[in-house]
């Protein structure tokens, strides 16, 4: 994983991250749960957004990233999301990273990094984001505005 800098992400990616963080903070304030928010962007435009719906849907697969991927596929009427970037407030877990790869998403930008959050967010801690980056152009940029959101995920006691 690469630590992102202001020069490594576009203005639209930066805006999408700020929006996702604002949505996550709002979700945490309104529900008392740790808010996690994601967006899918293509060519500088937001295609879809999602928030964590695990408890709302009683479905452990409804992570914010999965919700955003589903909505983007529906909005574009295709399961091929090649050319899209996923933005998330939390480093995507192993399930979400696999779903991204199956959808053809080859770029992810996130705020809070695995090394700085509670272990509960990663079921297979030995499987790292670097494992998803090997060989085929997958880019992961983390730590964007991490200081704004880290407190939501630090203890895992949402």
PDB file of C-alpha atoms in Angstrom:
ATOM      1  CA  UNK A   1       0.000   0.000   0.000  1.00  0.00           C
ATOM      2  CA  UNK A   2       1.183   3.485  -0.770  1.00  0.00           C
ATOM      3  CA  UNK A   3       0.687   6.404   1.579  1.00  0.00           C
ATOM      4  CA  UNK A   4      -1.202   8.882  -0.556  1.00  0.00           C
ATOM      5  CA  UNK A   5      -0.146  12.477  -0.928  1.00  0.00           C
ATOM      6  CA  UNK A   6      -1.968  15.502  -2.245  1.00  0.00           C
ATOM      7  CA  UNK A   7      -0.296  14.892  -5.607  1.00  0.00           C
ATOM      8  CA  UNK A   8      -1.317  11.249  -5.906  1.00  0.00           C
ATOM      9  CA  UNK A   9      -5.074  11.797  -5.950  1.00  0.00           C
ATOM     10  CA  UNK A  10      -7.215  13.987  -8.157  1.00  0.00           C
ATOM     11  CA  UNK A  11      -9.405  16.856  -6.929  1.00  0.00           C
ATOM     12  CA  UNK A  12     -12.536  14.742  -7.578  1.00  0.00           C
ATOM     13  CA  UNK A  13     -11.066  11.865  -5.550  1.00  0.00           C
ATOM     14  CA  UNK A  14     -10.227  14.282  -2.740  1.00  0.00           C
ATOM     15  CA  UNK A  15     -13.807  15.651  -2.820  1.00  0.00           C
ATOM     16  CA  UNK A  16     -15.256  12.116  -2.775  1.00  0.00           C
ATOM     17  CA  UNK A  17     -13.113  11.276   0.263  1.00  0.00           C
ATOM     18  CA  UNK A  18     -14.242  14.389   2.121  1.00  0.00           C
ATOM     19  CA  UNK A  19     -17.867  13.547   1.348  1.00  0.00           C
ATOM     20  CA  UNK A  20     -17.430   9.939   2.502  1.00  0.00           C
ATOM     21  CA  UNK A  21     -15.847  11.077   5.767  1.00  0.00           C
ATOM     22  CA  UNK A  22     -18.685  13.544   6.350  1.00  0.00           C
ATOM     23  CA  UNK A  23     -21.245  10.760   5.704  1.00  0.00           C
ATOM     24  CA  UNK A  24     -19.431   8.387   8.073  1.00  0.00           C
ATOM     25  CA  UNK A  25     -19.274  10.989  10.831  1.00  0.00           C
ATOM     26  CA  UNK A  26     -22.978  11.736  10.366  1.00  0.00           C
ATOM     27  CA  UNK A  27     -23.862   8.020  10.496  1.00  0.00           C
ATOM     28  CA  UNK A  28     -21.892   7.615  13.709  1.00  0.00           C
ATOM     29  CA  UNK A  29     -23.579  10.635  15.286  1.00  0.00           C
ATOM     30  CA  UNK A  30     -27.097   9.593  14.250  1.00  0.00           C
ATOM     31  CA  UNK A  31     -26.865   5.868  15.016  1.00  0.00           C
ATOM     32  CA  UNK A  32     -24.119   5.595  17.610  1.00  0.00           C
ATOM     33  CA  UNK A  33     -22.441   3.019  15.384  1.00  0.00           C
ATOM     34  CA  UNK A  34     -19.050   3.431  13.757  1.00  0.00           C
ATOM     35  CA  UNK A  35     -19.887   4.990  10.439  1.00  0.00           C
ATOM     36  CA  UNK A  36     -18.207   3.578   7.371  1.00  0.00           C
ATOM     37  CA  UNK A  37     -18.885   5.173   3.998  1.00  0.00           C
ATOM     38  CA  UNK A  38     -17.731   4.492   0.451  1.00  0.00           C
ATOM     39  CA  UNK A  39     -18.107   5.913  -3.052  1.00  0.00           C
ATOM     40  CA  UNK A  40     -17.420   4.703  -6.559  1.00  0.00           C
ATOM     41  CA  UNK A  41     -16.147   7.306  -9.009  1.00  0.00           C
ATOM     42  CA  UNK A  42     -15.406   7.174 -12.715  1.00  0.00           C
ATOM     43  CA  UNK A  43     -13.985   9.949 -14.871  1.00  0.00           C
ATOM     44  CA  UNK A  44     -14.227  12.424 -12.001  1.00  0.00           C
ATOM     45  CA  UNK A  45     -17.904  11.773 -11.240  1.00  0.00           C
ATOM     46  CA  UNK A  46     -19.465   9.910  -8.350  1.00  0.00           C
ATOM     47  CA  UNK A  47     -21.390   6.945  -9.745  1.00  0.00           C
ATOM     48  CA  UNK A  48     -22.653   5.542  -6.427  1.00  0.00           C
ATOM     49  CA  UNK A  49     -22.290   5.831  -2.668  1.00  0.00           C
ATOM     50  CA  UNK A  50     -22.913   3.485   0.208  1.00  0.00           C
ATOM     51  CA  UNK A  51     -22.800   3.336   3.959  1.00  0.00           C
ATOM     52  CA  UNK A  52     -22.434   0.311   6.191  1.00  0.00           C
ATOM     53  CA  UNK A  53     -25.823  -1.464   6.232  1.00  0.00           C
ATOM     54  CA  UNK A  54     -24.795  -4.619   8.096  1.00  0.00           C
ATOM     55  CA  UNK A  55     -27.063  -3.950  11.077  1.00  0.00           C
ATOM     56  CA  UNK A  56     -29.804  -2.269   9.061  1.00  0.00           C
ATOM     57  CA  UNK A  57     -30.120  -5.253   6.694  1.00  0.00           C
ATOM     58  CA  UNK A  58     -29.077  -7.997   9.172  1.00  0.00           C
ATOM     59  CA  UNK A  59     -26.590  -9.011   6.497  1.00  0.00           C
ATOM     60  CA  UNK A  60     -22.867  -9.321   7.275  1.00  0.00           C
ATOM     61  CA  UNK A  61     -21.961  -8.681   3.624  1.00  0.00           C
ATOM     62  CA  UNK A  62     -23.500  -5.212   3.483  1.00  0.00           C
ATOM     63  CA  UNK A  63     -20.280  -3.303   4.101  1.00  0.00           C
ATOM     64  CA  UNK A  64     -20.219   0.233   2.734  1.00  0.00           C
ATOM     65  CA  UNK A  65     -17.918  -0.830  -0.100  1.00  0.00           C
ATOM     66  CA  UNK A  66     -20.199  -3.731  -1.093  1.00  0.00           C
ATOM     67  CA  UNK A  67     -23.256  -1.453  -1.068  1.00  0.00           C
ATOM     68  CA  UNK A  68     -21.437   1.105  -3.250  1.00  0.00           C
ATOM     69  CA  UNK A  69     -20.238  -1.585  -5.687  1.00  0.00           C
ATOM     70  CA  UNK A  70     -23.779  -2.969  -6.035  1.00  0.00           C
ATOM     71  CA  UNK A  71     -25.240   0.478  -6.611  1.00  0.00           C
ATOM     72  CA  UNK A  72     -22.545   1.377  -9.160  1.00  0.00           C
ATOM     73  CA  UNK A  73     -23.143  -1.843 -11.099  1.00  0.00           C
ATOM     74  CA  UNK A  74     -26.870  -1.120 -11.108  1.00  0.00           C
ATOM     75  CA  UNK A  75     -26.377   2.519 -12.149  1.00  0.00           C
ATOM     76  CA  UNK A  76     -24.093   1.507 -15.022  1.00  0.00           C
ATOM     77  CA  UNK A  77     -26.110  -1.633 -15.846  1.00  0.00           C
ATOM     78  CA  UNK A  78     -22.985  -3.789 -15.853  1.00  0.00           C
ATOM     79  CA  UNK A  79     -20.915  -5.886 -13.475  1.00  0.00           C
ATOM     80  CA  UNK A  80     -17.725  -4.604 -15.109  1.00  0.00           C
ATOM     81  CA  UNK A  81     -16.571  -1.566 -13.156  1.00  0.00           C
ATOM     82  CA  UNK A  82     -13.242  -1.270 -14.943  1.00  0.00           C
ATOM     83  CA  UNK A  83     -12.063   2.327 -14.835  1.00  0.00           C
ATOM     84  CA  UNK A  84     -13.776   3.043 -11.530  1.00  0.00           C
ATOM     85  CA  UNK A  85     -12.086   3.991  -8.261  1.00  0.00           C
ATOM     86  CA  UNK A  86     -13.417   2.988  -4.867  1.00  0.00           C
ATOM     87  CA  UNK A  87     -13.139   5.568  -2.078  1.00  0.00           C
ATOM     88  CA  UNK A  88     -13.640   4.394   1.516  1.00  0.00           C
ATOM     89  CA  UNK A  89     -13.300   5.834   4.987  1.00  0.00           C
ATOM     90  CA  UNK A  90     -11.775   2.558   6.218  1.00  0.00           C
ATOM     91  CA  UNK A  91      -9.282   0.324   4.489  1.00  0.00           C
ATOM     92  CA  UNK A  92     -11.463  -2.288   2.781  1.00  0.00           C
ATOM     93  CA  UNK A  93     -11.525  -5.722   4.387  1.00  0.00           C
ATOM     94  CA  UNK A  94     -10.583  -8.885   2.552  1.00  0.00           C
ATOM     95  CA  UNK A  95     -14.167  -9.526   1.348  1.00  0.00           C
ATOM     96  CA  UNK A  96     -14.514  -6.015  -0.054  1.00  0.00           C
ATOM     97  CA  UNK A  97     -11.104  -6.117  -1.731  1.00  0.00           C
ATOM     98  CA  UNK A  98     -12.022  -9.406  -3.413  1.00  0.00           C
ATOM     99  CA  UNK A  99     -15.353  -7.964  -4.589  1.00  0.00           C
ATOM    100  CA  UNK A 100     -13.549  -4.939  -6.017  1.00  0.00           C
ATOM    101  CA  UNK A 101     -11.188  -7.164  -7.946  1.00  0.00           C
ATOM    102  CA  UNK A 102     -14.070  -9.314  -9.285  1.00  0.00           C
ATOM    103  CA  UNK A 103     -15.788  -6.100 -10.432  1.00  0.00           C
ATOM    104  CA  UNK A 104     -12.660  -4.900 -12.242  1.00  0.00           C
ATOM    105  CA  UNK A 105     -11.927  -1.989  -9.896  1.00  0.00           C
ATOM    106  CA  UNK A 106      -8.171  -1.551  -9.836  1.00  0.00           C
ATOM    107  CA  UNK A 107      -7.799   1.574  -7.657  1.00  0.00           C
ATOM    108  CA  UNK A 108      -8.816   2.134  -4.051  1.00  0.00           C
ATOM    109  CA  UNK A 109      -8.259   5.202  -1.896  1.00  0.00           C
ATOM    110  CA  UNK A 110      -9.053   5.106   1.802  1.00  0.00           C
ATOM    111  CA  UNK A 111      -8.664   7.048   5.027  1.00  0.00           C
ATOM    112  CA  UNK A 112      -8.103   4.833   8.102  1.00  0.00           C
ATOM    113  CA  UNK A 113      -5.458   2.159   7.585  1.00  0.00           C
ATOM    114  CA  UNK A 114      -5.453  -1.394   8.931  1.00  0.00           C
ATOM    115  CA  UNK A 115      -2.423  -0.752  11.109  1.00  0.00           C
ATOM    116  CA  UNK A 116      -4.245   2.014  13.008  1.00  0.00           C
ATOM    117  CA  UNK A 117      -7.680   0.469  13.626  1.00  0.00           C
ATOM    118  CA  UNK A 118      -9.104  -2.245  15.852  1.00  0.00           C
ATOM    119  CA  UNK A 119      -8.316  -5.792  14.665  1.00  0.00           C
ATOM    120  CA  UNK A 120     -12.023  -6.693  14.433  1.00  0.00           C
ATOM    121  CA  UNK A 121     -12.292  -5.043  11.017  1.00  0.00           C
ATOM    122  CA  UNK A 122     -10.075  -7.694   9.409  1.00  0.00           C
ATOM    123  CA  UNK A 123     -10.967 -11.382   9.719  1.00  0.00           C
ATOM    124  CA  UNK A 124      -7.727 -12.591   8.128  1.00  0.00           C
ATOM    125  CA  UNK A 125      -5.088 -10.180   9.483  1.00  0.00           C
ATOM    126  CA  UNK A 126      -2.308 -12.122   7.775  1.00  0.00           C
ATOM    127  CA  UNK A 127      -3.909 -11.320   4.408  1.00  0.00           C
ATOM    128  CA  UNK A 128      -2.801  -7.771   3.710  1.00  0.00           C
ATOM    129  CA  UNK A 129      -3.779  -5.241   1.076  1.00  0.00           C
ATOM    130  CA  UNK A 130      -0.336  -5.726  -0.471  1.00  0.00           C
ATOM    131  CA  UNK A 131      -1.430  -9.281  -1.323  1.00  0.00           C
ATOM    132  CA  UNK A 132      -4.147  -7.802  -3.552  1.00  0.00           C
ATOM    133  CA  UNK A 133      -1.661  -5.491  -5.287  1.00  0.00           C
ATOM    134  CA  UNK A 134       0.723  -8.062  -6.665  1.00  0.00           C
ATOM    135  CA  UNK A 135       1.430  -8.012 -10.345  1.00  0.00           C
ATOM    136  CA  UNK A 136      -1.503  -6.565 -12.218  1.00  0.00           C
ATOM    137  CA  UNK A 137      -1.766  -2.826 -11.695  1.00  0.00           C
ATOM    138  CA  UNK A 138      -3.983  -2.692  -8.621  1.00  0.00           C
ATOM    139  CA  UNK A 139      -3.323   0.553  -6.738  1.00  0.00           C
ATOM    140  CA  UNK A 140      -4.084   1.140  -3.062  1.00  0.00           C
ATOM    141  CA  UNK A 141      -3.572   4.581  -1.538  1.00  0.00           C
ATOM    142  CA  UNK A 142      -4.226   4.900   2.180  1.00  0.00           C
ATOM    143  CA  UNK A 143      -4.097   7.378   5.005  1.00  0.00           C
ATOM    144  CA  UNK A 144      -6.019  10.193   3.274  1.00  0.00           C
ATOM    145  CA  UNK A 145      -7.430  12.443   6.012  1.00  0.00           C
ATOM    146  CA  UNK A 146      -6.967   9.551   8.434  1.00  0.00           C
ATOM    147  CA  UNK A 147      -6.772  11.956  11.375  1.00  0.00           C
ATOM    148  CA  UNK A 148     -10.387  13.081  10.751  1.00  0.00           C
ATOM    149  CA  UNK A 149     -11.864   9.600  10.978  1.00  0.00           C
ATOM    150  CA  UNK A 150      -9.506   7.345  12.929  1.00  0.00           C
ATOM    151  CA  UNK A 151     -11.305   7.856  16.239  1.00  0.00           C
ATOM    152  CA  UNK A 152     -14.340   5.993  14.856  1.00  0.00           C
ATOM    153  CA  UNK A 153     -12.387   2.777  14.298  1.00  0.00           C
ATOM    154  CA  UNK A 154      -9.650   2.886  16.935  1.00  0.00           C
ATOM    155  CA  UNK A 155     -11.299   0.649  19.535  1.00  0.00           C
ATOM    156  CA  UNK A 156     -13.875  -1.319  17.514  1.00  0.00           C
ATOM    157  CA  UNK A 157     -16.422  -0.525  20.247  1.00  0.00           C
ATOM    158  CA  UNK A 158     -19.033   1.052  18.032  1.00  0.00           C
TER     159      UNK A 158
END
